[in-house]
Tab-separated table of C-alpha atoms and ligand atoms in Angstrom:
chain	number	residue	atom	x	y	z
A	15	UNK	CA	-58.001	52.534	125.208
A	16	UNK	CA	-59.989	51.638	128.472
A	17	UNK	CA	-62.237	54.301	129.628
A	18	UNK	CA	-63.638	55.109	126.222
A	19	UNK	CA	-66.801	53.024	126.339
A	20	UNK	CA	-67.539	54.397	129.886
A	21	UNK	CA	-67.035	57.614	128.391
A	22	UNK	CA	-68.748	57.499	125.559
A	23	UNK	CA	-71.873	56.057	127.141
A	24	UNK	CA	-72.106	58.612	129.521
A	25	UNK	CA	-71.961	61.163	127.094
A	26	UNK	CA	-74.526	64.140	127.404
A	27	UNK	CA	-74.645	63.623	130.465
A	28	UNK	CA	-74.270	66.861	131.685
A	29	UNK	CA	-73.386	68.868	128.853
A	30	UNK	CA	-76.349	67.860	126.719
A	31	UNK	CA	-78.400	70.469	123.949
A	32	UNK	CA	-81.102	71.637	126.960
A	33	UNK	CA	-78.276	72.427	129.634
A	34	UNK	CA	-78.522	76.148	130.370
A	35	UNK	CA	-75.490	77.296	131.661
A	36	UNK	CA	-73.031	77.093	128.896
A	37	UNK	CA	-68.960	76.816	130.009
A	38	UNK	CA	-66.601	79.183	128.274
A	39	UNK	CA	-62.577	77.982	127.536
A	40	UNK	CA	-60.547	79.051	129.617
A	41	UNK	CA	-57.193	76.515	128.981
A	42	UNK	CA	-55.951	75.696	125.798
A	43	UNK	CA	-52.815	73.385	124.580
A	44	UNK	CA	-50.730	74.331	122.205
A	45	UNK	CA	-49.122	71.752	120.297
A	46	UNK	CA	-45.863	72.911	119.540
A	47	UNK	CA	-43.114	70.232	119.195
A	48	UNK	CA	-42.725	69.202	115.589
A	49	UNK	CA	-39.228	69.199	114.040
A	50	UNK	CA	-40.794	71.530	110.675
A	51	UNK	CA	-39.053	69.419	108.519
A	52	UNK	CA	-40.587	70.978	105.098
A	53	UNK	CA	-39.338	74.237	106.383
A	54	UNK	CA	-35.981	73.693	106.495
A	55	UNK	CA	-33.337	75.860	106.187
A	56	UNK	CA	-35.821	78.173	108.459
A	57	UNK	CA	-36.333	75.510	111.355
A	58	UNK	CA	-32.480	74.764	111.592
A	59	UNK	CA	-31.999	77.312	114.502
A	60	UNK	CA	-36.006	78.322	115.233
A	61	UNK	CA	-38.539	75.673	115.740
A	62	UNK	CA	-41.606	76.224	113.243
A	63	UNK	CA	-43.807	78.529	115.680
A	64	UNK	CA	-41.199	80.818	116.578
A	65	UNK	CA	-40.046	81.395	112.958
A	66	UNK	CA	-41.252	85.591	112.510
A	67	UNK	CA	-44.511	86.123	110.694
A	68	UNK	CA	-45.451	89.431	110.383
A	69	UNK	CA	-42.784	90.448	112.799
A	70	UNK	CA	-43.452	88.773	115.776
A	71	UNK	CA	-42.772	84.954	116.519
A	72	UNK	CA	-46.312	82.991	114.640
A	73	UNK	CA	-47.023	81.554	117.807
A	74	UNK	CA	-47.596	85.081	119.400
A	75	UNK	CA	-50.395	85.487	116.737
A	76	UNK	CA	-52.092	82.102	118.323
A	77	UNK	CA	-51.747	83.216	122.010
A	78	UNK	CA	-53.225	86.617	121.147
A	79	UNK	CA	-56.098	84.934	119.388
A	80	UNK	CA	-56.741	82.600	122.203
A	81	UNK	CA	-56.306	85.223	125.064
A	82	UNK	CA	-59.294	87.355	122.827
A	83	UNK	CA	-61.393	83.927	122.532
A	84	UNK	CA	-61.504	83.996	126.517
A	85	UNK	CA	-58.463	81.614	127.354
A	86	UNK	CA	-55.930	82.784	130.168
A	87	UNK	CA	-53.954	79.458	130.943
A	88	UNK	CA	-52.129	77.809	127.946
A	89	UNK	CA	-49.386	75.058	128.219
A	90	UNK	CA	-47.377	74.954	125.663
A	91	UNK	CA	-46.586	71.111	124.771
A	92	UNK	CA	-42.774	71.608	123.616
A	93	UNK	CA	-40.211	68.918	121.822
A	94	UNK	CA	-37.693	70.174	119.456
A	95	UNK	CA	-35.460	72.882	120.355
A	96	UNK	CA	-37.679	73.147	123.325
A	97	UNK	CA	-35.455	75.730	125.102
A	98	UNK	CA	-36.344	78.586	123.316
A	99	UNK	CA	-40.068	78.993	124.017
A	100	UNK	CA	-39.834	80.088	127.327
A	101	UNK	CA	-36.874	83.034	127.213
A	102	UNK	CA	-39.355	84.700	124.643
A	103	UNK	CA	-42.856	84.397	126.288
A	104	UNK	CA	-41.941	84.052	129.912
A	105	UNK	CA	-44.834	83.610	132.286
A	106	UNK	CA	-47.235	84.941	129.285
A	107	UNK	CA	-48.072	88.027	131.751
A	108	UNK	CA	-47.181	90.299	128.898
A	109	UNK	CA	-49.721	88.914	126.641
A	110	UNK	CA	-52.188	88.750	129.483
A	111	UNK	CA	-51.750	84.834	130.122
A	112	UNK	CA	-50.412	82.504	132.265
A	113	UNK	CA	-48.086	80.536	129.675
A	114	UNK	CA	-46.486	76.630	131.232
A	115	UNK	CA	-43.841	74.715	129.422
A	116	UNK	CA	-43.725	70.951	129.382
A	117	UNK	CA	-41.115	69.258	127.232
A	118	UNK	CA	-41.168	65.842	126.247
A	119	UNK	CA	-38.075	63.725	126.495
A	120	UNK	CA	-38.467	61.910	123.367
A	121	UNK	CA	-41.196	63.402	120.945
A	122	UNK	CA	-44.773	62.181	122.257
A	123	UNK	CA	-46.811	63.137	118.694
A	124	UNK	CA	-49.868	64.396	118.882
A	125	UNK	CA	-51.655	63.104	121.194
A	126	UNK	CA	-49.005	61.691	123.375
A	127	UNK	CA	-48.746	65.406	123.751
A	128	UNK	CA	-51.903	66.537	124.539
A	129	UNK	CA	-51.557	63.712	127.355
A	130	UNK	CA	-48.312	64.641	128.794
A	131	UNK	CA	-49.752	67.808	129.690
A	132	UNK	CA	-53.037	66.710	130.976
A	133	UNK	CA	-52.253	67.315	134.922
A	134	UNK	CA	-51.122	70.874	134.533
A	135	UNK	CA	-54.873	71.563	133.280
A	136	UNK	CA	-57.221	73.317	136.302
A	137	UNK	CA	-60.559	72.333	134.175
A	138	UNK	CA	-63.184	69.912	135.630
A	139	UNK	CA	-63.640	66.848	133.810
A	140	UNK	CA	-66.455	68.237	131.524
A	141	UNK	CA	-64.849	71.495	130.978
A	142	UNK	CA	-63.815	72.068	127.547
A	143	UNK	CA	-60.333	72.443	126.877
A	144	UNK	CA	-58.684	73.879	123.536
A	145	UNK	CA	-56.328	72.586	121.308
A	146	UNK	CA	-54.198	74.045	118.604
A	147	UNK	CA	-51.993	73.030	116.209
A	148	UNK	CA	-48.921	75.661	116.408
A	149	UNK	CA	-48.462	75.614	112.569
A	150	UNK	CA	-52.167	76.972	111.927
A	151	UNK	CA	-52.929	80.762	110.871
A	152	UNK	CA	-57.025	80.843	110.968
A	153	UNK	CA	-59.442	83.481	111.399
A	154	UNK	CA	-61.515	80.867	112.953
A	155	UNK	CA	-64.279	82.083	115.972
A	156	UNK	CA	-62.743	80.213	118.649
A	157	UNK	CA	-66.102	80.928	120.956
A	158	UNK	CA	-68.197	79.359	117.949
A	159	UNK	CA	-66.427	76.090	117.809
A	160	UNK	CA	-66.929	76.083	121.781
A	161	UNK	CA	-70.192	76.923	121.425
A	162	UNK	CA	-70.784	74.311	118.847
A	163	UNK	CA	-68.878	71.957	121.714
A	164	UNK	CA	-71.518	72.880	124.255
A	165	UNK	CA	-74.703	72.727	122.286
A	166	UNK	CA	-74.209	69.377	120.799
A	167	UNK	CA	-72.753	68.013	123.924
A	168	UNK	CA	-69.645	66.453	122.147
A	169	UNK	CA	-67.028	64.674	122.792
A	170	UNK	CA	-64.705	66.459	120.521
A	171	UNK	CA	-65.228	69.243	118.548
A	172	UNK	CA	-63.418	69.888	115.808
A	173	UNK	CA	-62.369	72.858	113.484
A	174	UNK	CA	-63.007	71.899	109.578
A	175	UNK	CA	-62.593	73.672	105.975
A	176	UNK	CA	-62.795	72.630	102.773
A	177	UNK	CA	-59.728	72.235	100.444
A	178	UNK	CA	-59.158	71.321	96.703
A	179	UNK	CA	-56.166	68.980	97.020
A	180	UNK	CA	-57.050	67.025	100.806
A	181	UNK	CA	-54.050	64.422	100.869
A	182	UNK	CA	-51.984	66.029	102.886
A	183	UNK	CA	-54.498	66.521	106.021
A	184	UNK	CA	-56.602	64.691	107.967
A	185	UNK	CA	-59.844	64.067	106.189
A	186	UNK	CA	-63.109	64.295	108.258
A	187	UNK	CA	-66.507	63.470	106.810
A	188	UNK	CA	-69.616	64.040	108.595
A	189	UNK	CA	-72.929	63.456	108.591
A	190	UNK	CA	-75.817	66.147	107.684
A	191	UNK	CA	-75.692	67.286	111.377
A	192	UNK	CA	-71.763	67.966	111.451
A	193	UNK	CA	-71.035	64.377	113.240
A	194	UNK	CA	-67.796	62.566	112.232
A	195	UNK	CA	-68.461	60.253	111.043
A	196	UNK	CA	-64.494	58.991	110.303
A	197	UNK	CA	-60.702	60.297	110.292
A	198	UNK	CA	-58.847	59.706	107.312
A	199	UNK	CA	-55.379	60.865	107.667
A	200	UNK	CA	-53.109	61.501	104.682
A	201	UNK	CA	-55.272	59.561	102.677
A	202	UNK	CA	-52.919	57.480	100.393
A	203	UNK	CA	-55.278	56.147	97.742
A	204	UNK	CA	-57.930	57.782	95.759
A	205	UNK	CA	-60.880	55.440	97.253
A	206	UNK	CA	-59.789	57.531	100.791
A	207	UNK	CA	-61.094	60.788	99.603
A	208	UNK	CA	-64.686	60.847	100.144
A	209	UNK	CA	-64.627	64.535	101.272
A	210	UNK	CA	-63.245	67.970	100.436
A	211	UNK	CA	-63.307	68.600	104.598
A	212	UNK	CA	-59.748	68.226	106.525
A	213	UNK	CA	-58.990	68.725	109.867
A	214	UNK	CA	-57.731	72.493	110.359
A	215	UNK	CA	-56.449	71.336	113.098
A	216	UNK	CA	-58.269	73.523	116.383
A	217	UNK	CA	-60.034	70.754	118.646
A	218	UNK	CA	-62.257	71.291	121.945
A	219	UNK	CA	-61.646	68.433	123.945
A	220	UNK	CA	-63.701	67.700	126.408
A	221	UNK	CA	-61.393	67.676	129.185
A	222	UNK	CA	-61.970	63.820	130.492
A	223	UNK	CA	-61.318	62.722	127.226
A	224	UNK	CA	-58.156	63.369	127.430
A	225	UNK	CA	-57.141	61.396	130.659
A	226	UNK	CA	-58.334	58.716	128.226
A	227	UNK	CA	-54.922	59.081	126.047
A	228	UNK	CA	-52.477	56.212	127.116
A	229	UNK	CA	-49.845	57.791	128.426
A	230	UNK	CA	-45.874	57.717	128.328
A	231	UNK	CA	-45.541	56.553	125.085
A	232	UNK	CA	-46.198	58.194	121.184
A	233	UNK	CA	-49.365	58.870	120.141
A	234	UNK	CA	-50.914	60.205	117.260
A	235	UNK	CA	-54.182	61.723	117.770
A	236	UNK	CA	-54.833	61.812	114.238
A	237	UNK	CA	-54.070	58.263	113.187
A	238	UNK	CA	-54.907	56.471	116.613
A	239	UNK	CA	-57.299	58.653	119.142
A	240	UNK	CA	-59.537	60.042	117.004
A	241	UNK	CA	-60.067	57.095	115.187
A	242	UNK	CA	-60.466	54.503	118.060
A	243	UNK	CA	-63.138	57.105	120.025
A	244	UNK	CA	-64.823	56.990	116.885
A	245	UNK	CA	-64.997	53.442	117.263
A	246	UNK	CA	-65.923	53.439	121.110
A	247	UNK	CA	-69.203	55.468	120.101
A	248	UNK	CA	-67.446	58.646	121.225
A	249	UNK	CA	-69.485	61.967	120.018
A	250	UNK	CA	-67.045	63.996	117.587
A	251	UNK	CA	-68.594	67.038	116.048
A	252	UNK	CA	-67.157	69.195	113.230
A	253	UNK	CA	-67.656	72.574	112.643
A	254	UNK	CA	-67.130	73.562	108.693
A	255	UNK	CA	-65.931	77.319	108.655
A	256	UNK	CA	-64.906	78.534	105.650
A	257	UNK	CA	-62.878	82.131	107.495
A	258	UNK	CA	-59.440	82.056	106.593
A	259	UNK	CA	-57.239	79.392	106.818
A	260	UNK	CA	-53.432	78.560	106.486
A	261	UNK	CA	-51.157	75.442	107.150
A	262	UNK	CA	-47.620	77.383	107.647
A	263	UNK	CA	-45.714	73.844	106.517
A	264	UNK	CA	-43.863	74.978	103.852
A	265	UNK	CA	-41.905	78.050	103.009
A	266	UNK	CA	-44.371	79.253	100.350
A	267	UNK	CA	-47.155	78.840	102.697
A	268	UNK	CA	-45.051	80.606	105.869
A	269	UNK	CA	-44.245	83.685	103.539
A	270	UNK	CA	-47.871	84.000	102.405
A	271	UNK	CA	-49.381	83.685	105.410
A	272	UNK	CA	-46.816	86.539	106.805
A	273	UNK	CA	-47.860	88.944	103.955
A	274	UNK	CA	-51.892	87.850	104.712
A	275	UNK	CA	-50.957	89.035	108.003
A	276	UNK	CA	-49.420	92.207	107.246
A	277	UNK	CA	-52.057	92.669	104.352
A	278	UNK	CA	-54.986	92.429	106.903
A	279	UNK	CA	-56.525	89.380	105.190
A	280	UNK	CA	-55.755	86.924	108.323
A	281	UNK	CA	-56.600	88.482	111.710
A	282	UNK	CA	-54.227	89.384	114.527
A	283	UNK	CA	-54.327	91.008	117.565
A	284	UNK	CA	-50.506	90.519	117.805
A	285	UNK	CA	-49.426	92.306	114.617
A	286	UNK	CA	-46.567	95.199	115.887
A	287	UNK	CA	-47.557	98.411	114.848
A	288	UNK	CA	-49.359	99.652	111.771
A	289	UNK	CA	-49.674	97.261	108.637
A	290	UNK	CA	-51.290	97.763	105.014
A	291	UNK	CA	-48.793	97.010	102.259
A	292	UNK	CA	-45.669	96.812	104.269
A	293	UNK	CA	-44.866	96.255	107.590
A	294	UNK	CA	-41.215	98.051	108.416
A	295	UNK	CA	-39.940	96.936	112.085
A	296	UNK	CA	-38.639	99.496	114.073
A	297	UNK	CA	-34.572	99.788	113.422
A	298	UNK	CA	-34.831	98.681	109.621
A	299	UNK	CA	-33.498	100.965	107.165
A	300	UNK	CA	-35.243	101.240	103.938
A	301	UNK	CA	-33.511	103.674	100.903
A	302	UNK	CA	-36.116	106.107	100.174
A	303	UNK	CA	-36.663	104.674	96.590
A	304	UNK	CA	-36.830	100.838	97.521
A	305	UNK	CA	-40.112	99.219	97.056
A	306	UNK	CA	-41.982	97.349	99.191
A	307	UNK	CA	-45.268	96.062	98.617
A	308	UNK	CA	-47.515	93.072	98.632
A	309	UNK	CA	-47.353	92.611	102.645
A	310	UNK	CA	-43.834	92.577	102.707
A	311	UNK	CA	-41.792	92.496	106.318
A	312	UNK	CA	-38.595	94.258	107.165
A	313	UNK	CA	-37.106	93.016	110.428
A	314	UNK	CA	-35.314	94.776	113.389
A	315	UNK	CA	-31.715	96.000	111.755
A	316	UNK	CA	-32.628	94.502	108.620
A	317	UNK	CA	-31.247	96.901	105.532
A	318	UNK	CA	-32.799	97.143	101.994
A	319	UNK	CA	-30.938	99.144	99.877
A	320	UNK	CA	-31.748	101.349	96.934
A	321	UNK	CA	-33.981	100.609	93.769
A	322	UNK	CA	-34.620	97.305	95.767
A	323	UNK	CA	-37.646	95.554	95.146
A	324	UNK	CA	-39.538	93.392	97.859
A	325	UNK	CA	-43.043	92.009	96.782
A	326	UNK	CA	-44.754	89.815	99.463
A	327	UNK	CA	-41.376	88.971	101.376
A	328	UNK	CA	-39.954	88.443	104.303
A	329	UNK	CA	-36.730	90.052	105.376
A	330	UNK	CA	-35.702	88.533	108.947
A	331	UNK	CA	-33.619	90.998	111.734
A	332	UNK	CA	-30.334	91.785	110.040
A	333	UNK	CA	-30.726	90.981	106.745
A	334	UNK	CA	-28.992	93.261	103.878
A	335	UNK	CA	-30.617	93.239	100.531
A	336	UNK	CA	-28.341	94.867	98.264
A	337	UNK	CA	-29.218	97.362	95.831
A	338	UNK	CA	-31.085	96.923	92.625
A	339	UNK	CA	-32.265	93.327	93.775
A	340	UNK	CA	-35.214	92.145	93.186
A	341	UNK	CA	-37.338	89.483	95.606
A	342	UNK	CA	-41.012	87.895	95.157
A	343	UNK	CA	-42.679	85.768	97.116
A	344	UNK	CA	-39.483	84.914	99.480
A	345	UNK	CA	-37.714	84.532	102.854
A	346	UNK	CA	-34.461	86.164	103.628
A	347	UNK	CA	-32.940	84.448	106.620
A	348	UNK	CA	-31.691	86.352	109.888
A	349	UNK	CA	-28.266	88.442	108.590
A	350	UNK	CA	-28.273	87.083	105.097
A	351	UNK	CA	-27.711	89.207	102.530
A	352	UNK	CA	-28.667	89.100	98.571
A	353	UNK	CA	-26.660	90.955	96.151
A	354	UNK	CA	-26.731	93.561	93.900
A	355	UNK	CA	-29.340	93.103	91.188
A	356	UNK	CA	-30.024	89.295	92.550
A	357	UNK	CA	-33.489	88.346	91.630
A	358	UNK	CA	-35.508	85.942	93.751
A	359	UNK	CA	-38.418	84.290	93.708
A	360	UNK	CA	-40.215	81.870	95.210
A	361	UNK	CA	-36.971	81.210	97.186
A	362	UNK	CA	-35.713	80.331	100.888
A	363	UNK	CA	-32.248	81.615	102.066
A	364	UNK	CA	-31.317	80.301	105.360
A	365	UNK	CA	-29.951	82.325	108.416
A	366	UNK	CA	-26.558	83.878	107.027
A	367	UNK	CA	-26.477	82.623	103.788
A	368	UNK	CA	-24.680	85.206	101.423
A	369	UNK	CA	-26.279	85.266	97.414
A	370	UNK	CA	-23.424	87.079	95.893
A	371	UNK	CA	-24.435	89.819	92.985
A	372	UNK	CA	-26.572	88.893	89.621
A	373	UNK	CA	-27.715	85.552	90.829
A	374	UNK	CA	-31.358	84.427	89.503
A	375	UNK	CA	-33.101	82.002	92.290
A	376	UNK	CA	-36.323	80.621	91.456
A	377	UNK	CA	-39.058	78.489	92.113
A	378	UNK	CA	-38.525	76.473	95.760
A	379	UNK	CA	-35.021	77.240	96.105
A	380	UNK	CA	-33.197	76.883	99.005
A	381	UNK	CA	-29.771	78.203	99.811
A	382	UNK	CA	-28.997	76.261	103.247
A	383	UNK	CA	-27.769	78.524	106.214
A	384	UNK	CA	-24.427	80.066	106.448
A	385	UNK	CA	-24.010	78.880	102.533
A	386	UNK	CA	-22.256	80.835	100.085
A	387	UNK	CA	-23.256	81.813	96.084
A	388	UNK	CA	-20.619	83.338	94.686
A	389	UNK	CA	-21.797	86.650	92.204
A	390	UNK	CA	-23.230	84.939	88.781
A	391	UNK	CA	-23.362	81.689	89.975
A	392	UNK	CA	-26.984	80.461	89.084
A	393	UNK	CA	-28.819	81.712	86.312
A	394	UNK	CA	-31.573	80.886	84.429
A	395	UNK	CA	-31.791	83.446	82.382
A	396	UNK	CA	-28.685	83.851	79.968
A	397	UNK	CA	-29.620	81.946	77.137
A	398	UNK	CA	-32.712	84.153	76.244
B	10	GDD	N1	-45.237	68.449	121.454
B	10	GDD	C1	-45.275	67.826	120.279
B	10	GDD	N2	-44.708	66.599	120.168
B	10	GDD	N3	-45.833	68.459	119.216
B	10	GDD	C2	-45.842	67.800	118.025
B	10	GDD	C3	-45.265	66.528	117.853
B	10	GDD	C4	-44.672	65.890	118.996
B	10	GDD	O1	-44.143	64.775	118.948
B	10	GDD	N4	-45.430	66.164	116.552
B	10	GDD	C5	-46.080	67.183	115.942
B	10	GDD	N5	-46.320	68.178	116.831
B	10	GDD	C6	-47.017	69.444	116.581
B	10	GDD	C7	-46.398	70.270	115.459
B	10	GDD	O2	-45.477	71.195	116.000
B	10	GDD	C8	-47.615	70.971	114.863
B	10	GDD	O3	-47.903	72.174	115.556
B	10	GDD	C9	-48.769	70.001	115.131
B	10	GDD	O4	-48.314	69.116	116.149
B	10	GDD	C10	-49.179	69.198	113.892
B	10	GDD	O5	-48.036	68.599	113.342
B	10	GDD	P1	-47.664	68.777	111.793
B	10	GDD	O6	-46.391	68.053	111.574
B	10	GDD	O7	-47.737	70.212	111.396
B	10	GDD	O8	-48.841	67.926	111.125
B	10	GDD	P2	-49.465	68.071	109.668
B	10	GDD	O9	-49.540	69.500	109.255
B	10	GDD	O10	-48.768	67.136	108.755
B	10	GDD	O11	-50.962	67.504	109.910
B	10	GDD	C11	-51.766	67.992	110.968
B	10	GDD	O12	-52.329	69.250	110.666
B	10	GDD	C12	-53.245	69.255	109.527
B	10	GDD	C13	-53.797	70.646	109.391
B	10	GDD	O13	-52.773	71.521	109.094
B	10	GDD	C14	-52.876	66.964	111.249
B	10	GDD	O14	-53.515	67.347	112.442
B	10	GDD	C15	-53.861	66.875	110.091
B	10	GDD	O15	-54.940	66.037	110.430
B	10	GDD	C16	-54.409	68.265	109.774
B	10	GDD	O16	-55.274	68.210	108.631
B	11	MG	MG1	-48.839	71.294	109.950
């Protein structure tokens, strides 16, 4: 990690508290190459940021966010199923950005990522540059945690919020001035949890920092650059805000954060058309007494039949749910279909699975793609 002392000891150099002229972001990285191994069956055919939420790809939700915080250039720091990223955005001219693609040969991590894409950035070396997760739904001001950046003169800045169970983040304490003042990731023991704040996983880098990144091999930013500038005297500042704010990881946590889409509790510019309990893509077919509430999603083509009931689902495109079923708190895979009087919740189907009639699917179930249930096949019901 050369360059890290020199950097850190020049710090506020230029960027300092009194400096007047404050830079906005205009570049951002978004990191966008995991395999979204908790969300399989979904990730089988879609990596995790183009799975739909709210009936668009989630990523679009990011760009749109970004392209209202200022930003105009992203690069979009690809890996698994890399291929299908740029067929759906293009040149990002249709979102009002100018979108690149850089795909990693083997999977970089983290912060080998955020290096490999360092020379297609136009910033100066004390511009700031942001950083996203792609797997974060946030109603985080973007221009606050730059300003934050400017004012303190930082390093790194870096998005926080508080959450009840931390072990599956990064955990950042700071100091009474928002310093880090350590990164604990995935703390494994309970001597590691000296804080309810986690990384949310938004960073402005400052944009020498990250030539600093050894690159061509894996790194994790979390478990190795964070915590060695940390040790070179590097300035990282966190910024607690408390706004919304959604790891899409798992399946339950994908098909919430669709419906707090739809339901107007998570902000989006990118949202198609009008939302409020239910958000019906153009081309779906929905029988005039089905229900849908809850911030449920129909997708393009998708069919729900009648005296169906959809609370705080997702249907993907294509998708038949047959009538007199009943679904909670699930996602219904591209052209799968659930049949009559079925009742799921909780639930995953992959793309093209088929849940034959009077089935009862509960609690983290997940019917793999292209599977078939026949009718009555699991219940849990039939001995009350
Ligand atoms: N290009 C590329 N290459 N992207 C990657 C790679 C890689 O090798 N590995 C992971 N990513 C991307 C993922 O696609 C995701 O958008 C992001 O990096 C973070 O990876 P996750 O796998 O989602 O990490 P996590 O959720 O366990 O933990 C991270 O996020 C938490 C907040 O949700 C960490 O940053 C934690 O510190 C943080 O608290
Ligand atoms: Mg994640």
């Amino acid at each position: 990690m050369h360059g890290l002392h020199t950097l850190a000891g020049r710090k506020n150099s230029s960027a300092g508290p009194g400096r007047k002229q404050r830079r906005q972001v205009t570049e951002a990285i978004l990191l966008v190459g995991g395999k979204g191994t908790r969300l399989r069956p979904l990730t089988v055919h879609t990596p995790k940021p183009m799975v739909r939420a709210a009936g668009v790809p989630f990523l679009t939700h990011q760009l749109a966010r970004a392209r209202a915080a200022g930003v105009d250039h992203i690069v979009l720091a690809t890996s698994y199923l890399a291929e299908v990223f740029e067929p759906h955005f293009g040149d990002g001219s249709a979102l009002g950005l100018h979108i690149e693609y850089v795909t990693e040969d083997e999977p970089l991590g983290t912060g080998g990522a955020i290096r490999n894409v360092a020379s297609r950035l136009h910033s100066g070396p004390d511009d700031p540059v942001l950083i996203f997760n792609g797997d974060i739904l946030t109603g985080l001001d973007i221009r606050a945690l730059v300003h934050t950046h400017e004012t303190t003169g930082a390093d790194v800045s870096l998005h926080l919020t508080k959450v009840t169970d931390p072990r599956a983040y990064g955990l950042v304490p700071t100091d009474e001035t928002g310093r880090v003042l350590a990164f604990l990731e995935k703390p494994q023991t309970p001597e590691e949890i000296v804080t309810d704040q986690i990384n949310a996983g938004a960073y402005v880098f400052r944009r020498s920092i990250i030539d600093t990144i050894p690159a061509g091999r894996p790194v994790s930013v979390e478990r190795e650059t964070f915590p060695d500038l940390l040790a070179a005297g590097a300035h990282l500042q966190g910024l607690v805000d408390s706004t919304y704010w959604l790891d899409l990881g798992t399946p339950a946590a994908f098909v919430r954060g669709s419906a707090d889409l739809v339901l107007g509790r998570a902000p989006s510019p990118a949202i198609p058309g009008r939302c409020g309990d239910r958000l019906v893509l153009p081309t779906a077919r929905v029988a005039a007494d089905a229900k849908l509430t809850g911030g449920t999603v129909v997708g393009e083509g998708a069919f729900v039949a009648e005296g169906a009931r959809v609370f705080g689902s997702t249907i993907l495109p294509g998708a038949v749910i047959e009538p007199g079923a009943v679904i909670t708190d699930s996602l219904i895979g591209t052209r799968a279909v659930v049949g009559e009087r079925s009742v799921l919740t909780g639930t995953v189907i992959g793309d093209g699975a088929i849940i034959g009639a009077d089935n009862e699917l509960r609690d983290g179930m997940r019917v793999w793609c292209d599977a078939r249930i026949p009718a009555g096949a699991v219940r849990f019901s039939s001995d009350q």
